[in-house]
Amino acid sequence: MKTKKFYCKTLLVLLLAGILPGGSVLAQQYEKSRSLSQSFPATAETSIQIINKYGNIHVLPWEEDSIRFEINIKVEANKQSKVDKTYDNIEIEFSETSYYVIAQTVFGNKKNAFWADVSDFTSSMLNTGASAQIDYTVYVPTNSELSIDLKFGSIYMTDHYGKTTVYVSNGDFRGGNFTELDMDHSFGNVVIDSIQSGSLTLGYSELKLKHAGNNRITSKSSKPVIGSFNSIRLNSRRDTYFFEEAGTLSGETSFSYLTMERLNGNLILETNYGNLNITDYGKDFSLMNLNASYTDISLICGQDLGYSFEAYYDRKTKMIYPNELSSFVNTEIDSDEGNYLLSGQCGKKEERAPRIKITMDGGSLNLIHQ
C-alpha cells in the first residue's frame, strides 16, 4: 500500500515538472507576433503573385484600382530564445513594377547559409519545437491575373475572373467561380463552384466541383466528385471518380474506379484495371468507344435507349448480357487466339442511333437492361 502511494506521488511530481508526456500541457508557451499591411496601384495588365508557407491565404475581391496585403505573423515556442530565433528569420518581401506585384515570405538571413533554404528553416523549427503561422489577406480586382504558391496552409477565395494559377500542398483550397483556373494540388481537400476552362493536377486530393466547362485533369490516388461538365480530358491513376451529369470524357485510366450517373456526351476512354459504371444516358449521348484491359464494366441501359453495339473480347473476358437481346450475335473471330465479337442492334434501328464499341482484354462486361 505504501509503495502504491509513493508511486502516485512520484507520477504527479513528474507530470507537474513536464518530464512525462501529458505534463507538457503545463509548460509555459512564449509567443511573438506582428502585423503589416501594404498597398500597390493596379491596372488591367497588373499580375499578382503570392508565395507563402505555414499559413493561410484569404483572397477577397474589391472594385478598387489597387492591391492590398494584410499579413499577420505569429511564432510560438516553449522558450523565448526559440521564439526570437524563428521570429527574426521571417520576412515579407514585396516586388513591384508596372506589370506585376509579388509578395513573398522569405525565411532566414540570405547571408546565413543555414537559413538560406526553407527546408533548413523547417528542420530548425522541428528541432527547436517552434511553430510559425503566417496568414495573408489580399484584396484584389476580380479580373486581375493571379498566381498563388502555398505549402502547409489553405487558400480561401470567392469568384475570380482573371487567369488564376494555384499551387497548394498539405492544405485545402476553397473557391467560387473561375473563368480560367490552373491548379496543382496535393494532400488536402478542394471545393470549387465552377471552372470554365483550365487544368487540375491532383495528388492524394479530395475534390468537390459543381461544374466544369472544358478542362484537363491529371490525378493520382484522389477522390474527385464532379456535378456536371461539358468536356474533360482525363489522365487518372488509382483514383475514385464520381460524375453526376457527364459530358464528353476522353483519356486514360489505370487502377481507377469511375461512376457516371448520366452520360450526356461521348465517352472515348482507355482503361487498365479498375471499374467503369454508367447508369443512364442523356439525349446527346452518341458514341462510346472503350479500349479496356482487365477492367470491370457495367452499363445500365433503359428500355427506351436504342443503340448499335460491338464488343470485341477474348476468352479471358467474362460477358453478361440479357437473353432477350435476340438480335445480338456472338461470332468467333479467331479460334486459335480465342477472340470473339458480340454485336447487334438494340431498339429501333435509326440512322443516328448511339454507337457503343468496346474492345476488351480480360475483365468483365455486364450489360443490363431495365
C-alpha positions as a Python dict, from the first residue, in 0.01 Angstrom:
ca = {
    (1, 'M'): (0, 0, 0),
    (2, 'K'): (287, 239, 85),
    (3, 'T'): (454, 151, -247),
    (4, 'K'): (137, 242, -437),
    (5, 'K'): (106, 580, -262),
    (6, 'F'): (472, 657, -327),
    (7, 'Y'): (430, 571, -699),
    (8, 'C'): (126, 801, -734),
    (9, 'K'): (307, 1091, -565),
    (10, 'T'): (613, 1041, -787),
    (11, 'L'): (399, 1031, -1103),
    (12, 'L'): (222, 1353, -1003),
    (13, 'V'): (554, 1530, -944),
    (14, 'L'): (686, 1419, -1284),
    (15, 'L'): (371, 1536, -1462),
    (16, 'L'): (386, 1875, -1292),
    (17, 'A'): (750, 1904, -1389),
    (18, 'G'): (664, 1835, -1753),
    (19, 'I'): (901, 1537, -1771),
    (20, 'L'): (641, 1278, -1871),
    (21, 'P'): (405, 1306, -2173),
    (22, 'G'): (99, 1493, -2059),
    (23, 'G'): (299, 1724, -1840),
    (24, 'S'): (378, 1947, -2139),
    (25, 'V'): (32, 2099, -2120),
    (26, 'L'): (154, 2285, -1812),
    (27, 'A'): (473, 2409, -1978),
    (28, 'Q'): (480, 2782, -2043),
    (29, 'Q'): (442, 2890, -2405),
    (30, 'Y'): (604, 3204, -2540),
    (31, 'E'): (485, 3386, -2847),
    (32, 'K'): (566, 3685, -3059),
    (33, 'S'): (363, 3840, -3338),
    (34, 'R'): (347, 4131, -3575),
    (35, 'S'): (117, 4262, -3847),
    (36, 'L'): (193, 4459, -4158),
    (37, 'S'): (-4, 4598, -4450),
    (38, 'Q'): (99, 4724, -4790),
    (39, 'S'): (-91, 4860, -5091),
    (40, 'F'): (9, 4890, -5456),
    (41, 'P'): (-161, 5051, -5757),
    (42, 'A'): (-303, 4809, -6013),
    (43, 'T'): (-409, 4833, -6376),
    (44, 'A'): (-583, 4581, -6601),
    (45, 'E'): (-239, 4448, -6700),
    (46, 'T'): (-105, 4401, -6347),
    (47, 'S'): (-47, 4040, -6243),
    (48, 'I'): (-27, 3936, -5878),
    (49, 'Q'): (194, 3663, -5732),
    (50, 'I'): (184, 3537, -5373),
    (51, 'I'): (436, 3286, -5231),
    (52, 'N'): (391, 3163, -4876),
    (53, 'K'): (445, 2874, -4639),
    (54, 'Y'): (300, 2784, -4297),
    (55, 'G'): (-23, 2980, -4307),
    (56, 'N'): (-347, 3058, -4483),
    (57, 'I'): (-425, 3292, -4770),
    (58, 'H'): (-760, 3470, -4800),
    (59, 'V'): (-823, 3639, -5134),
    (60, 'L'): (-1105, 3893, -5130),
    (61, 'P'): (-1244, 4080, -5432),
    (62, 'W'): (-1289, 4455, -5440),
    (63, 'E'): (-1351, 4724, -5700),
    (64, 'E'): (-1050, 4943, -5622),
    (65, 'D'): (-769, 5000, -5874),
    (66, 'S'): (-515, 4872, -5623),
    (67, 'I'): (-394, 4561, -5439),
    (68, 'R'): (-379, 4548, -5062),
    (69, 'F'): (-191, 4297, -4845),
    (70, 'E'): (-264, 4243, -4476),
    (71, 'I'): (-22, 3994, -4321),
    (72, 'N'): (-11, 3850, -3970),
    (73, 'I'): (294, 3662, -3840),
    (74, 'K'): (289, 3464, -3516),
    (75, 'V'): (558, 3241, -3365),
    (76, 'E'): (522, 3016, -3060),
    (77, 'A'): (771, 2803, -2864),
    (78, 'N'): (843, 2685, -2512),
    (79, 'K'): (1143, 2918, -2477),
    (80, 'Q'): (1175, 3287, -2555),
    (81, 'S'): (1510, 3229, -2726),
    (82, 'K'): (1350, 2982, -2965),
    (83, 'V'): (1071, 3227, -3041),
    (84, 'D'): (1318, 3508, -3110),
    (85, 'K'): (1537, 3295, -3336),
    (86, 'T'): (1245, 3182, -3552),
    (87, 'Y'): (1069, 3519, -3547),
    (88, 'D'): (1378, 3711, -3656),
    (89, 'N'): (1420, 3487, -3958),
    (90, 'I'): (1078, 3551, -4115),
    (91, 'E'): (1047, 3842, -4355),
    (92, 'I'): (798, 3953, -4619),
    (93, 'E'): (944, 4079, -4944),
    (94, 'F'): (748, 4290, -5193),
    (95, 'S'): (845, 4347, -5555),
    (96, 'E'): (663, 4588, -5784),
    (97, 'T'): (671, 4703, -6144),
    (98, 'S'): (404, 4845, -6370),
    (99, 'Y'): (325, 4488, -6480),
    (100, 'Y'): (337, 4279, -6163),
    (101, 'V'): (326, 4279, -5784),
    (102, 'I'): (493, 3998, -5589),
    (103, 'A'): (458, 3926, -5218),
    (104, 'Q'): (682, 3651, -5085),
    (105, 'T'): (753, 3506, -4743),
    (106, 'V'): (1130, 3477, -4704),
    (107, 'F'): (1286, 3257, -4437),
    (108, 'G'): (1623, 3341, -4292),
    (109, 'N'): (1901, 3586, -4347),
    (110, 'K'): (2029, 3542, -4700),
    (111, 'K'): (2382, 3589, -4570),
    (112, 'N'): (2340, 3290, -4342),
    (113, 'A'): (2367, 2965, -4537),
    (114, 'F'): (2190, 2773, -4260),
    (115, 'W'): (1874, 2979, -4304),
    (116, 'A'): (1902, 3032, -4676),
    (117, 'D'): (1697, 2729, -4769),
    (118, 'V'): (1344, 2695, -4642),
    (119, 'S'): (1395, 2323, -4576),
    (120, 'D'): (1661, 2420, -4324),
    (121, 'F'): (1413, 2659, -4168),
    (122, 'T'): (1161, 2376, -4140),
    (123, 'S'): (1420, 2149, -3983),
    (124, 'S'): (1516, 2420, -3738),
    (125, 'M'): (1156, 2472, -3629),
    (126, 'L'): (1112, 2100, -3574),
    (127, 'N'): (1433, 2077, -3373),
    (128, 'T'): (1352, 2375, -3154),
    (129, 'G'): (983, 2293, -3113),
    (130, 'A'): (878, 2631, -3252),
    (131, 'S'): (573, 2686, -3472),
    (132, 'A'): (503, 2969, -3715),
    (133, 'Q'): (174, 3092, -3859),
    (134, 'I'): (193, 3339, -4149),
    (135, 'D'): (-150, 3446, -4275),
    (136, 'Y'): (-224, 3666, -4574),
    (137, 'T'): (-542, 3857, -4651),
    (138, 'V'): (-522, 4002, -5001),
    (139, 'Y'): (-770, 4239, -5167),
    (140, 'V'): (-754, 4215, -5547),
    (141, 'P'): (-952, 4331, -5852),
    (142, 'T'): (-1159, 4034, -5974),
    (143, 'N'): (-1021, 4049, -6331),
    (144, 'S'): (-652, 4055, -6238),
    (145, 'E'): (-414, 3772, -6325),
    (146, 'L'): (-335, 3587, -6004),
    (147, 'S'): (-76, 3326, -5905),
    (148, 'I'): (-53, 3166, -5560),
    (149, 'D'): (208, 2920, -5430),
    (150, 'L'): (136, 2785, -5081),
    (151, 'K'): (272, 2496, -4876),
    (152, 'F'): (134, 2385, -4540),
    (153, 'G'): (-171, 2608, -4544),
    (154, 'S'): (-511, 2666, -4703),
    (155, 'I'): (-641, 2910, -4963),
    (156, 'Y'): (-986, 3067, -4949),
    (157, 'M'): (-1132, 3257, -5245),
    (158, 'T'): (-1464, 3369, -5390),
    (159, 'D'): (-1524, 3433, -5761),
    (160, 'H'): (-1228, 3535, -5978),
    (161, 'Y'): (-1247, 3614, -6349),
    (162, 'G'): (-883, 3671, -6435),
    (163, 'K'): (-645, 3387, -6515),
    (164, 'T'): (-570, 3206, -6189),
    (165, 'T'): (-279, 2972, -6118),
    (166, 'V'): (-262, 2789, -5787),
    (167, 'Y'): (-3, 2555, -5634),
    (168, 'V'): (-101, 2423, -5291),
    (169, 'S'): (24, 2123, -5095),
    (170, 'N'): (-64, 1997, -4749),
    (171, 'G'): (-367, 2222, -4727),
    (172, 'D'): (-716, 2290, -4859),
    (173, 'F'): (-850, 2509, -5136),
    (174, 'R'): (-1198, 2660, -5139),
    (175, 'G'): (-1312, 2879, -5426),
    (176, 'G'): (-1614, 3012, -5612),
    (177, 'N'): (-1648, 3058, -5987),
    (178, 'F'): (-1340, 3081, -6210),
    (179, 'T'): (-1310, 3181, -6573),
    (180, 'E'): (-969, 3013, -6612),
    (181, 'L'): (-802, 2809, -6340),
    (182, 'D'): (-484, 2602, -6349),
    (183, 'M'): (-432, 2418, -6020),
    (184, 'D'): (-173, 2178, -5882),
    (185, 'H'): (-296, 2038, -5550),
    (186, 'S'): (-178, 1760, -5322),
    (187, 'F'): (-267, 1627, -4976),
    (188, 'G'): (-589, 1804, -4887),
    (189, 'N'): (-942, 1895, -4992),
    (190, 'V'): (-1061, 2109, -5283),
    (191, 'V'): (-1409, 2263, -5307),
    (192, 'I'): (-1492, 2476, -5613),
    (193, 'D'): (-1821, 2603, -5756),
    (194, 'S'): (-1724, 2616, -6124),
    (195, 'I'): (-1433, 2632, -6369),
    (196, 'Q'): (-1499, 2743, -6726),
    (197, 'S'): (-1161, 2626, -6857),
    (198, 'G'): (-825, 2517, -6724),
    (199, 'S'): (-643, 2219, -6580),
    (200, 'L'): (-630, 2035, -6249),
    (201, 'T'): (-340, 1824, -6125),
    (202, 'L'): (-438, 1628, -5816),
    (203, 'G'): (-236, 1404, -5585),
    (204, 'Y'): (-394, 1244, -5277),
    (205, 'S'): (-671, 1504, -5301),
    (206, 'E'): (-1045, 1505, -5241),
    (207, 'L'): (-1223, 1726, -5494),
    (208, 'K'): (-1580, 1855, -5498),
    (209, 'L'): (-1651, 2051, -5816),
    (210, 'K'): (-2006, 2158, -5901),
    (211, 'H'): (-1949, 2236, -6269),
    (212, 'A'): (-1663, 2226, -6518),
    (213, 'G'): (-1663, 2365, -6869),
    (214, 'N'): (-1372, 2237, -7078),
    (215, 'N'): (-1094, 2105, -6857),
    (216, 'R'): (-798, 1871, -6829),
    (217, 'I'): (-750, 1661, -6516),
    (218, 'T'): (-439, 1465, -6421),
    (219, 'S'): (-481, 1280, -6094),
    (220, 'K'): (-348, 1002, -5875),
    (221, 'S'): (-479, 847, -5554),
    (222, 'S'): (-756, 1107, -5538),
    (223, 'K'): (-1135, 1114, -5489),
    (224, 'P'): (-1298, 1366, -5723),
    (225, 'V'): (-1674, 1425, -5720),
    (226, 'I'): (-1791, 1636, -6015),
    (227, 'G'): (-2150, 1753, -6055),
    (228, 'S'): (-2152, 1829, -6427),
    (229, 'F'): (-1908, 1912, -6706),
    (230, 'N'): (-1901, 1988, -7076),
    (231, 'S'): (-1577, 1807, -7161),
    (232, 'I'): (-1285, 1663, -6966),
    (233, 'R'): (-958, 1517, -7086),
    (234, 'L'): (-858, 1271, -6813),
    (235, 'N'): (-536, 1102, -6704),
    (236, 'S'): (-613, 902, -6392),
    (237, 'R'): (-412, 667, -6170),
    (238, 'R'): (-559, 486, -5868),
    (239, 'D'): (-848, 731, -5832),
    (240, 'T'): (-1216, 704, -5743),
    (241, 'Y'): (-1429, 933, -5963),
    (242, 'F'): (-1799, 1009, -5937),
    (243, 'F'): (-1974, 1211, -6209),
    (244, 'E'): (-2338, 1315, -6177),
    (245, 'E'): (-2400, 1467, -6523),
    (246, 'A'): (-2110, 1375, -6751),
    (247, 'G'): (-2048, 1548, -7081),
    (248, 'T'): (-1776, 1428, -7317),
    (249, 'L'): (-1499, 1237, -7141),
    (250, 'S'): (-1177, 1116, -7304),
    (251, 'G'): (-839, 997, -7183),
    (252, 'E'): (-671, 714, -6994),
    (253, 'T'): (-720, 548, -6656),
    (254, 'S'): (-522, 291, -6461),
    (255, 'F'): (-644, 113, -6147),
    (256, 'S'): (-920, 374, -6120),
    (257, 'Y'): (-1291, 348, -6043),
    (258, 'L'): (-1529, 564, -6246),
    (259, 'T'): (-1904, 601, -6187),
    (260, 'M'): (-2136, 811, -6405),
    (261, 'E'): (-2496, 868, -6307),
    (262, 'R'): (-2573, 1001, -6655),
    (263, 'L'): (-2363, 1020, -6971),
    (264, 'N'): (-2477, 1313, -7185),
    (265, 'G'): (-2186, 1332, -7430),
    (266, 'N'): (-1931, 1097, -7583),
    (267, 'L'): (-1702, 859, -7396),
    (268, 'I'): (-1365, 776, -7554),
    (269, 'L'): (-1153, 602, -7294),
    (270, 'E'): (-863, 362, -7250),
    (271, 'T'): (-874, 178, -6919),
    (272, 'N'): (-628, -55, -6748),
    (273, 'Y'): (-768, -244, -6450),
    (274, 'G'): (-1026, -74, -6229),
    (275, 'N'): (-1401, -28, -6283),
    (276, 'L'): (-1639, 170, -6503),
    (277, 'N'): (-2009, 203, -6417),
    (278, 'I'): (-2269, 400, -6616),
    (279, 'T'): (-2631, 405, -6502),
    (280, 'D'): (-2811, 634, -6750),
    (281, 'Y'): (-2773, 820, -7081),
    (282, 'G'): (-2889, 1163, -7196),
    (283, 'K'): (-3030, 1261, -7534),
    (284, 'D'): (-2692, 1397, -7651),
    (285, 'F'): (-2511, 1066, -7599),
    (286, 'S'): (-2392, 941, -7939),
    (287, 'L'): (-2067, 745, -7905),
    (288, 'M'): (-1891, 518, -7658),
    (289, 'N'): (-1552, 386, -7764),
    (290, 'L'): (-1373, 189, -7493),
    (291, 'N'): (-1042, 8, -7504),
    (292, 'A'): (-1036, -186, -7178),
    (293, 'S'): (-775, -414, -7026),
    (294, 'Y'): (-870, -614, -6716),
    (295, 'T'): (-1146, -367, -6638),
    (296, 'D'): (-1490, -449, -6495),
    (297, 'I'): (-1753, -257, -6692),
    (298, 'S'): (-2121, -223, -6601),
    (299, 'L'): (-2360, -50, -6843),
    (300, 'I'): (-2722, 0, -6740),
    (301, 'C'): (-2941, 81, -7042),
    (302, 'G'): (-3302, 196, -7015),
    (303, 'Q'): (-3570, 33, -7229),
    (304, 'D'): (-3608, 347, -7441),
    (305, 'L'): (-3239, 362, -7537),
    (306, 'G'): (-3176, 241, -7891),
    (307, 'Y'): (-2813, 178, -7988),
    (308, 'S'): (-2580, -29, -8204),
    (309, 'F'): (-2338, -248, -8013),
    (310, 'E'): (-1999, -408, -8082),
    (311, 'A'): (-1784, -580, -7822),
    (312, 'Y'): (-1454, -739, -7922),
    (313, 'Y'): (-1328, -966, -7644),
    (314, 'D'): (-1113, -1270, -7568),
    (315, 'R'): (-1166, -1586, -7368),
    (316, 'K'): (-1031, -1419, -7053),
    (317, 'T'): (-1324, -1175, -7058),
    (318, 'K'): (-1650, -1250, -6877),
    (319, 'M'): (-1955, -1136, -7078),
    (320, 'I'): (-2300, -1094, -6920),
    (321, 'Y'): (-2594, -964, -7125),
    (322, 'P'): (-2974, -1011, -7132),
    (323, 'N'): (-3120, -1317, -7303),
    (324, 'E'): (-3392, -1106, -7464),
    (325, 'L'): (-3139, -938, -7691),
    (326, 'S'): (-3223, -1179, -7972),
    (327, 'S'): (-3068, -951, -8235),
    (328, 'F'): (-2726, -986, -8074),
    (329, 'V'): (-2490, -1228, -8248),
    (330, 'N'): (-2182, -1382, -8091),
    (331, 'T'): (-1919, -1456, -8356),
    (332, 'E'): (-1586, -1634, -8318),
    (333, 'I'): (-1322, -1425, -8496),
    (334, 'D'): (-1007, -1624, -8419),
    (335, 'S'): (-1037, -1972, -8273),
    (336, 'D'): (-664, -2004, -8207),
    (337, 'E'): (-640, -1678, -8014),
    (338, 'G'): (-988, -1711, -7865),
    (339, 'N'): (-1120, -1378, -7991),
    (340, 'Y'): (-1491, -1306, -8029),
    (341, 'L'): (-1730, -1035, -8142),
    (342, 'L'): (-2066, -970, -7979),
    (343, 'S'): (-2269, -734, -8196),
    (344, 'G'): (-2624, -626, -8255),
    (345, 'Q'): (-2885, -356, -8252),
    (346, 'C'): (-3098, -266, -7952),
    (347, 'G'): (-3428, -84, -8006),
    (348, 'K'): (-3531, 76, -8332),
    (349, 'K'): (-3265, 94, -8599),
    (350, 'E'): (-3210, 462, -8663),
    (351, 'E'): (-2952, 640, -8873),
    (352, 'R'): (-2828, 849, -8581),
    (353, 'A'): (-2862, 587, -8309),
    (354, 'P'): (-2584, 594, -8047),
    (355, 'R'): (-2296, 357, -8108),
    (356, 'I'): (-2126, 153, -7838),
    (357, 'K'): (-1794, -6, -7931),
    (358, 'I'): (-1586, -190, -7671),
    (359, 'T'): (-1257, -376, -7711),
    (360, 'M'): (-1174, -588, -7407),
    (361, 'D'): (-875, -788, -7289),
    (362, 'G'): (-974, -965, -6969),
    (363, 'G'): (-1204, -818, -6709),
    (364, 'S'): (-1582, -831, -6743),
    (365, 'L'): (-1874, -662, -6917),
    (366, 'N'): (-2218, -658, -6759),
    (367, 'L'): (-2484, -518, -6994),
    (368, 'I'): (-2806, -456, -6802),
    (369, 'H'): (-3146, -359, -6946),
    (370, 'Q'): (-3409, -222, -6712),
}
